[in-house]
Coordinates of C-alpha atoms and ligand atoms in Angstrom, one line a residue:
X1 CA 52.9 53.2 -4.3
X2 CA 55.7 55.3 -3.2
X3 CA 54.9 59.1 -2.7
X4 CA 57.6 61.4 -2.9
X5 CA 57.4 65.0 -2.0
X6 CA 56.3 66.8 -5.7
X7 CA 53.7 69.0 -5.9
X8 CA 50.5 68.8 -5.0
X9 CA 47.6 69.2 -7.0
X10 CA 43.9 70.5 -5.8
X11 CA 41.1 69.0 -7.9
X12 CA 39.8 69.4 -11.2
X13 CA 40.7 66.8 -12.5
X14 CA 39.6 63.4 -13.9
X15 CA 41.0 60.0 -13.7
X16 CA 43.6 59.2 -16.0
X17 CA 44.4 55.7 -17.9
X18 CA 46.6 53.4 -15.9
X19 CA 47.8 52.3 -18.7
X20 CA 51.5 53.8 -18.4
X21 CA 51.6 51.8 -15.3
X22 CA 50.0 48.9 -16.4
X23 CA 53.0 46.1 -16.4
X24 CA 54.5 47.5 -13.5
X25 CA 51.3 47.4 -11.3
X26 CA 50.4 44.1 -12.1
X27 CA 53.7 42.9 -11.9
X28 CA 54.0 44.2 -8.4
X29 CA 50.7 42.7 -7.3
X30 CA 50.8 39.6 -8.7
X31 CA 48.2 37.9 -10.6
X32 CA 46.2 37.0 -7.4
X33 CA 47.3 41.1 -5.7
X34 CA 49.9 41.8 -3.9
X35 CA 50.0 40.5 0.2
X36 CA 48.1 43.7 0.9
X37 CA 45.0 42.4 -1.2
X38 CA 45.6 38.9 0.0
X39 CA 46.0 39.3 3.7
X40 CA 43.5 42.6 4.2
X41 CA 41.7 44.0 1.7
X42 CA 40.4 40.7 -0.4
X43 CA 39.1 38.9 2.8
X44 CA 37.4 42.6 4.4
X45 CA 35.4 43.2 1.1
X46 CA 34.5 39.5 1.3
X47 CA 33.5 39.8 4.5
X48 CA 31.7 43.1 3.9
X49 CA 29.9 41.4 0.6
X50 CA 29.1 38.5 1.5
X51 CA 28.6 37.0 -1.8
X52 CA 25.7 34.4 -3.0
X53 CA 25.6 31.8 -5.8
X54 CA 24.8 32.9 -8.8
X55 CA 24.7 36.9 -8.3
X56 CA 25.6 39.1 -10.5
X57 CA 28.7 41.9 -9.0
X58 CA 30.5 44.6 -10.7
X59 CA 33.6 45.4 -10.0
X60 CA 34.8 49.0 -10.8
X61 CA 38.1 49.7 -11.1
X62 CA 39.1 45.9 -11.6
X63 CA 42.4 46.6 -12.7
X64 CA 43.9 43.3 -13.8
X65 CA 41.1 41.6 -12.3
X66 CA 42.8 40.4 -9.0
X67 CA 39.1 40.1 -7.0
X68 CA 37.8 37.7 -10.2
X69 CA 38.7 34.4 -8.9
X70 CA 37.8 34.8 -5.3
X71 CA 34.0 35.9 -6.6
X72 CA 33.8 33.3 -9.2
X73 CA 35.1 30.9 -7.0
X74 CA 31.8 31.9 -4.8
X75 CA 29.8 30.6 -7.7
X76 CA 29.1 34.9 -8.7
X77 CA 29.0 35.9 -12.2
X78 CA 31.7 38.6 -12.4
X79 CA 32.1 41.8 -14.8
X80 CA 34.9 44.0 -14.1
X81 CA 35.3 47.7 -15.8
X82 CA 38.4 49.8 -16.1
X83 CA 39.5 53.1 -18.2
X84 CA 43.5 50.8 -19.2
X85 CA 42.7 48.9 -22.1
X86 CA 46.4 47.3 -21.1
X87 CA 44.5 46.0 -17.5
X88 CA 41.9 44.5 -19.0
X89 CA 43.9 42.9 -22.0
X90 CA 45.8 41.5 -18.6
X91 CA 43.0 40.8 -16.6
X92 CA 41.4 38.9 -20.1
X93 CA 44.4 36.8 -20.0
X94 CA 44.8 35.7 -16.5
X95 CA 41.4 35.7 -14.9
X96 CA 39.1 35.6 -18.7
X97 CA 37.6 32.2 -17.5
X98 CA 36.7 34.0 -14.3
X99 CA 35.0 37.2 -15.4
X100 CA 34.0 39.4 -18.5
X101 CA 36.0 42.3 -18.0
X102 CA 35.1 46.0 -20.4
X103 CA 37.1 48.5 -20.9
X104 CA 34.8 52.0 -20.0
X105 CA 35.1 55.0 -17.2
X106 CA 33.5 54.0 -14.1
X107 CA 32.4 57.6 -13.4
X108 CA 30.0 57.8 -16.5
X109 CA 28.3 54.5 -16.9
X110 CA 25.1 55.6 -17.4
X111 CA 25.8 57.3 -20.6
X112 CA 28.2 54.8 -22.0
X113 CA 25.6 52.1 -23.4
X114 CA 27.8 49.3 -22.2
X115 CA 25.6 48.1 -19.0
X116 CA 22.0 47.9 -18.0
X117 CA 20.4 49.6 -15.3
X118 CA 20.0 48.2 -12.4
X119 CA 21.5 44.9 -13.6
X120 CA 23.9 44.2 -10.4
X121 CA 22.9 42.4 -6.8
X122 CA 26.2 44.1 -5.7
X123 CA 28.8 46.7 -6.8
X124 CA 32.9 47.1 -5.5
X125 CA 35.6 49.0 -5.4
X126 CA 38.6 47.3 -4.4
X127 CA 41.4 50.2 -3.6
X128 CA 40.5 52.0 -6.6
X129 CA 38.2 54.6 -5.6
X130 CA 40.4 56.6 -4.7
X131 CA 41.7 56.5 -8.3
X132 CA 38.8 57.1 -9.8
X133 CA 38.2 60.9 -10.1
X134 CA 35.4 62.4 -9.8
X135 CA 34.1 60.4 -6.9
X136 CA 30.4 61.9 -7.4
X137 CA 30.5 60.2 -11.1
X138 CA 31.6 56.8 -9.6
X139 CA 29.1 56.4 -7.1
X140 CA 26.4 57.5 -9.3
X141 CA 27.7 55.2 -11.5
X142 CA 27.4 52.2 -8.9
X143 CA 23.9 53.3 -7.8
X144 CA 22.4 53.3 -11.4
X145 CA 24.4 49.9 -11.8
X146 CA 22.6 48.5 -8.6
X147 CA 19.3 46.8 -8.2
X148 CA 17.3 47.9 -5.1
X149 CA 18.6 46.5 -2.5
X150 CA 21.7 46.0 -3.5
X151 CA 24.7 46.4 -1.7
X152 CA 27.9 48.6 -2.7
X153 CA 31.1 47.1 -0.7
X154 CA 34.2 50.1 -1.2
X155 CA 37.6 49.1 1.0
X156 CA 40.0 52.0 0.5
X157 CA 42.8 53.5 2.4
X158 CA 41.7 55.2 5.5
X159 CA 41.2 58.8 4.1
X160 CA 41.7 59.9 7.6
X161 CA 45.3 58.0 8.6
X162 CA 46.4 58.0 5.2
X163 CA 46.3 61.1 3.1
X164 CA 49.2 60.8 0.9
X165 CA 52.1 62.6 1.2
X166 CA 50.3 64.6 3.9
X167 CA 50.6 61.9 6.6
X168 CA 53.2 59.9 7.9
X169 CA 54.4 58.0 11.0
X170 CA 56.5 60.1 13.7
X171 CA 58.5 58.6 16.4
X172 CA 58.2 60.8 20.3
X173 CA 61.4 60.2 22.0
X174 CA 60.2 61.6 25.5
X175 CA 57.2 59.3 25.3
X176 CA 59.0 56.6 23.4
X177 CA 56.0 55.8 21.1
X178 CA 55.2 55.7 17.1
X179 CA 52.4 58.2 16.3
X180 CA 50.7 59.1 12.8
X181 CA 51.0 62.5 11.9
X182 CA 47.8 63.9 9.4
X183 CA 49.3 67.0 8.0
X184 CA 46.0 68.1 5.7
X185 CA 43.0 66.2 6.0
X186 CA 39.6 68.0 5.0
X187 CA 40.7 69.2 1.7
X188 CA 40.1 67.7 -1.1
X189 CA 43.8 66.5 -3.1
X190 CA 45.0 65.0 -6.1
X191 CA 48.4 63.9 -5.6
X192 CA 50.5 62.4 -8.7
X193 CA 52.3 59.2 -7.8
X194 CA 55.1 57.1 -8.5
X195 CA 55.3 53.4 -9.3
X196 CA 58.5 51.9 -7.1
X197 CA 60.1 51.8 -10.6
X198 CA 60.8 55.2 -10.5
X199 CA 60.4 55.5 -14.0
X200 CA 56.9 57.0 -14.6
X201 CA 56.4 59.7 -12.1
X202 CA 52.5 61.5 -12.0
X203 CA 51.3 58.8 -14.5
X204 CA 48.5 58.6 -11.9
X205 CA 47.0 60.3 -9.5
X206 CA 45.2 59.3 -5.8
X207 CA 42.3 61.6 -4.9
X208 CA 42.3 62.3 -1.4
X209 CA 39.0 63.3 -0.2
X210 CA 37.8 63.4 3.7
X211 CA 34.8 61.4 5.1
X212 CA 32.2 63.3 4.6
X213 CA 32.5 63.5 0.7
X214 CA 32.2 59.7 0.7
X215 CA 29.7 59.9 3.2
X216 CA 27.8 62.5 1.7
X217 CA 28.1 61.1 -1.9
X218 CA 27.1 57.4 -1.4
X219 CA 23.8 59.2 0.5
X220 CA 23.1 61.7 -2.6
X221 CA 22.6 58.4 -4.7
X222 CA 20.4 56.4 -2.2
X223 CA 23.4 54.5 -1.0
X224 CA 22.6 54.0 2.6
X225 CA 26.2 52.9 5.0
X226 CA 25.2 49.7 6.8
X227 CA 28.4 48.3 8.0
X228 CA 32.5 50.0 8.2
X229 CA 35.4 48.2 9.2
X230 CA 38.5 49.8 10.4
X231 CA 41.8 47.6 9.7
X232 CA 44.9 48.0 10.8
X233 CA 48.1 46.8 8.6
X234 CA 48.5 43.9 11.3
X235 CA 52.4 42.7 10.7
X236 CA 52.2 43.9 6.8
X237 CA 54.3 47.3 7.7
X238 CA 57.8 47.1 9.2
X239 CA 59.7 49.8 10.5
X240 CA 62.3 51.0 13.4
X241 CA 60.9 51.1 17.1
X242 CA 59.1 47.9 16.3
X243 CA 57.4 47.9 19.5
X244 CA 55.8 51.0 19.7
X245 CA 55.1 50.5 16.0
X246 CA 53.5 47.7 16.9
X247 CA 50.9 48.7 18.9
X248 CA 50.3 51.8 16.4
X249 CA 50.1 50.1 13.2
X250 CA 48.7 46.5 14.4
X251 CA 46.2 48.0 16.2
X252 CA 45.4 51.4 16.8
X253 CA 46.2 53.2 13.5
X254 CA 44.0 51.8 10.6
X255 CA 45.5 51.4 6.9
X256 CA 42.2 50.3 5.2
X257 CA 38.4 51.2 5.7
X258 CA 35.7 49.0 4.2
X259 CA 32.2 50.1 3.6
X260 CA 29.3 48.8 2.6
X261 CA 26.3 50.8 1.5
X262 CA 22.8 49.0 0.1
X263 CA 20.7 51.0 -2.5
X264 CA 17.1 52.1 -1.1
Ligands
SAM301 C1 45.1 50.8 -7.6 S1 44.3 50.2 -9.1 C2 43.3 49.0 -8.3 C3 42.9 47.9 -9.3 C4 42.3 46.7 -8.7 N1 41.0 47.0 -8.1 C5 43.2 46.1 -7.7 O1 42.8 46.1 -6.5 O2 44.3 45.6 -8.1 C6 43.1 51.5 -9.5 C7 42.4 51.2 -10.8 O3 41.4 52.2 -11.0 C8 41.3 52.4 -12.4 N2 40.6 53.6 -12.8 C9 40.9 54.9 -12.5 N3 40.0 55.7 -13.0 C10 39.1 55.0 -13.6 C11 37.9 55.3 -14.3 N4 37.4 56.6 -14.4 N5 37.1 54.3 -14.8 C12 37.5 53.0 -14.6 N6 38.7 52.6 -14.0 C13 39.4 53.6 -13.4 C14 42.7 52.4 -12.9 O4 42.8 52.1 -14.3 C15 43.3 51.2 -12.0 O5 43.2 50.0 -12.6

């Protein structure tokens, strides 16, 4: 997503459809996701999961169903859920032999009739949580969805390197180095975005939100943090100063944080 300097939104809010964005995002990621999922995300939730034969993972905010394949592949029984009907027609059509995907809002399961209880080994959110608004509806969501001792994997752009629009990468001549700049960080934000097409500005929104309220949240539901990963962009961003940028974005300044959180 490209963020461009419009106005910015405090919450109350929910999450909208994606489906406005629909062609364009999953023409930009590819039926398999774009090298971001391939290279970083995909393999850190896999990692983080650690997926056996034969259970059963729900994957909220599925999109157009990129994470499918690699779980089925795993021998799991996949069921994505997400609020675009035009995603999961998509996701039906490319990864249908892979997964059931539903169309329903991920931050009121419980009341929606369309899953069981405690019916999932493991739960993820693959970069949509911060999509999904209100986080406090999602992870309940997960938690009811969860057996106990099930785990809850969420990778997500670092919410505190990456708050959009309110963070950025700064160049110090004297000191000749790239730095990341965090211009707001503990308040909570929904900022609109735009697709690189230009064409449907504040179609969506991201949901910035600091630590804590992740924290916080995933503990309110019996969701218990057992693991994080911190992940720099490795070669995936380019930019002037390469060498100090280097050393910033390959390996100080993280893009993505994973988390995995089992259900007491
Ligand atoms: C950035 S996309 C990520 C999709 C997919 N996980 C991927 O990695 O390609 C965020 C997704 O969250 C979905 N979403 C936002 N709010 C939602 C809600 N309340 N319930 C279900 N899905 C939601 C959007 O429709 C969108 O598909």
């Amino acid at each position: 997503m490209a963020h461009t300097a419009v106005k910015i939104r405090t919450p109350r809010t929910s999450s909208k459809s994606w489906d406005a964005v629909a062609r364009w995002y999953s023409g930009w990621a590819g039926p398999n996701g774009s090298r971001y999922h391939r290279r970083l995300a995909i393999p850190a939730l896999l990692e983080l999961l650690a997926p056996g034969r034969g259970e059963r993972v729900l994957d909220l905010g599925s999109g157009h169903g990129v994470l499918a394949p690699h779980l089925a592949q795993r021998g799991v029984l996949v069921t994505g859920v997400d609020l675009s009907p035009r995603l999961i027609s998509i996701a039906r059509r490319l990864h249908g032999h892979f997964a059931r995907f539903i169309v329903a809002d991920v931050t009121r399961l419980e009341s929606l009739n369309v899953l069981s209880a405690a019916a999932f080994d493991a739960a993820t959110f693959l970069l949509s949580i911060q999509d999904i608004d209100p986080l406090e509806g999602a992870l309940k969501s997960a938690a009811w969805a969860l057996r106990t001792g099930g785990r809850l994997v969420i990778v997500m752009t670092h919410p505190c390197f990456r708050v959009p629009r309110q963070s950025g990468w700064g160049w110090d001549e004297k000191r000749a180095l790239r730095f990341r700049r965090v211009d707001r960080y503990l308040s909570r934000l929904a900022v609109p975005m735009q697709p690189y097409d230009g064409r449907r500005r504040g179609a969506t929104r991201s949901y910035h939100r600091p630590l804590e309220a992740y924290v916080e949240g995933l503990a309110a539901n019996g969701l218990v943090i057992d693991a994080i990963r911190e992940l720099p962009a490795a070669e995936l961003e380019a930019g002037p100063h390469a060498r100090g940028f280097r050393t910033a974005a390959c390996r100080e300044i993280p893009l993505f944080m994973g988390l995995r959180a089992v259900k007491r």
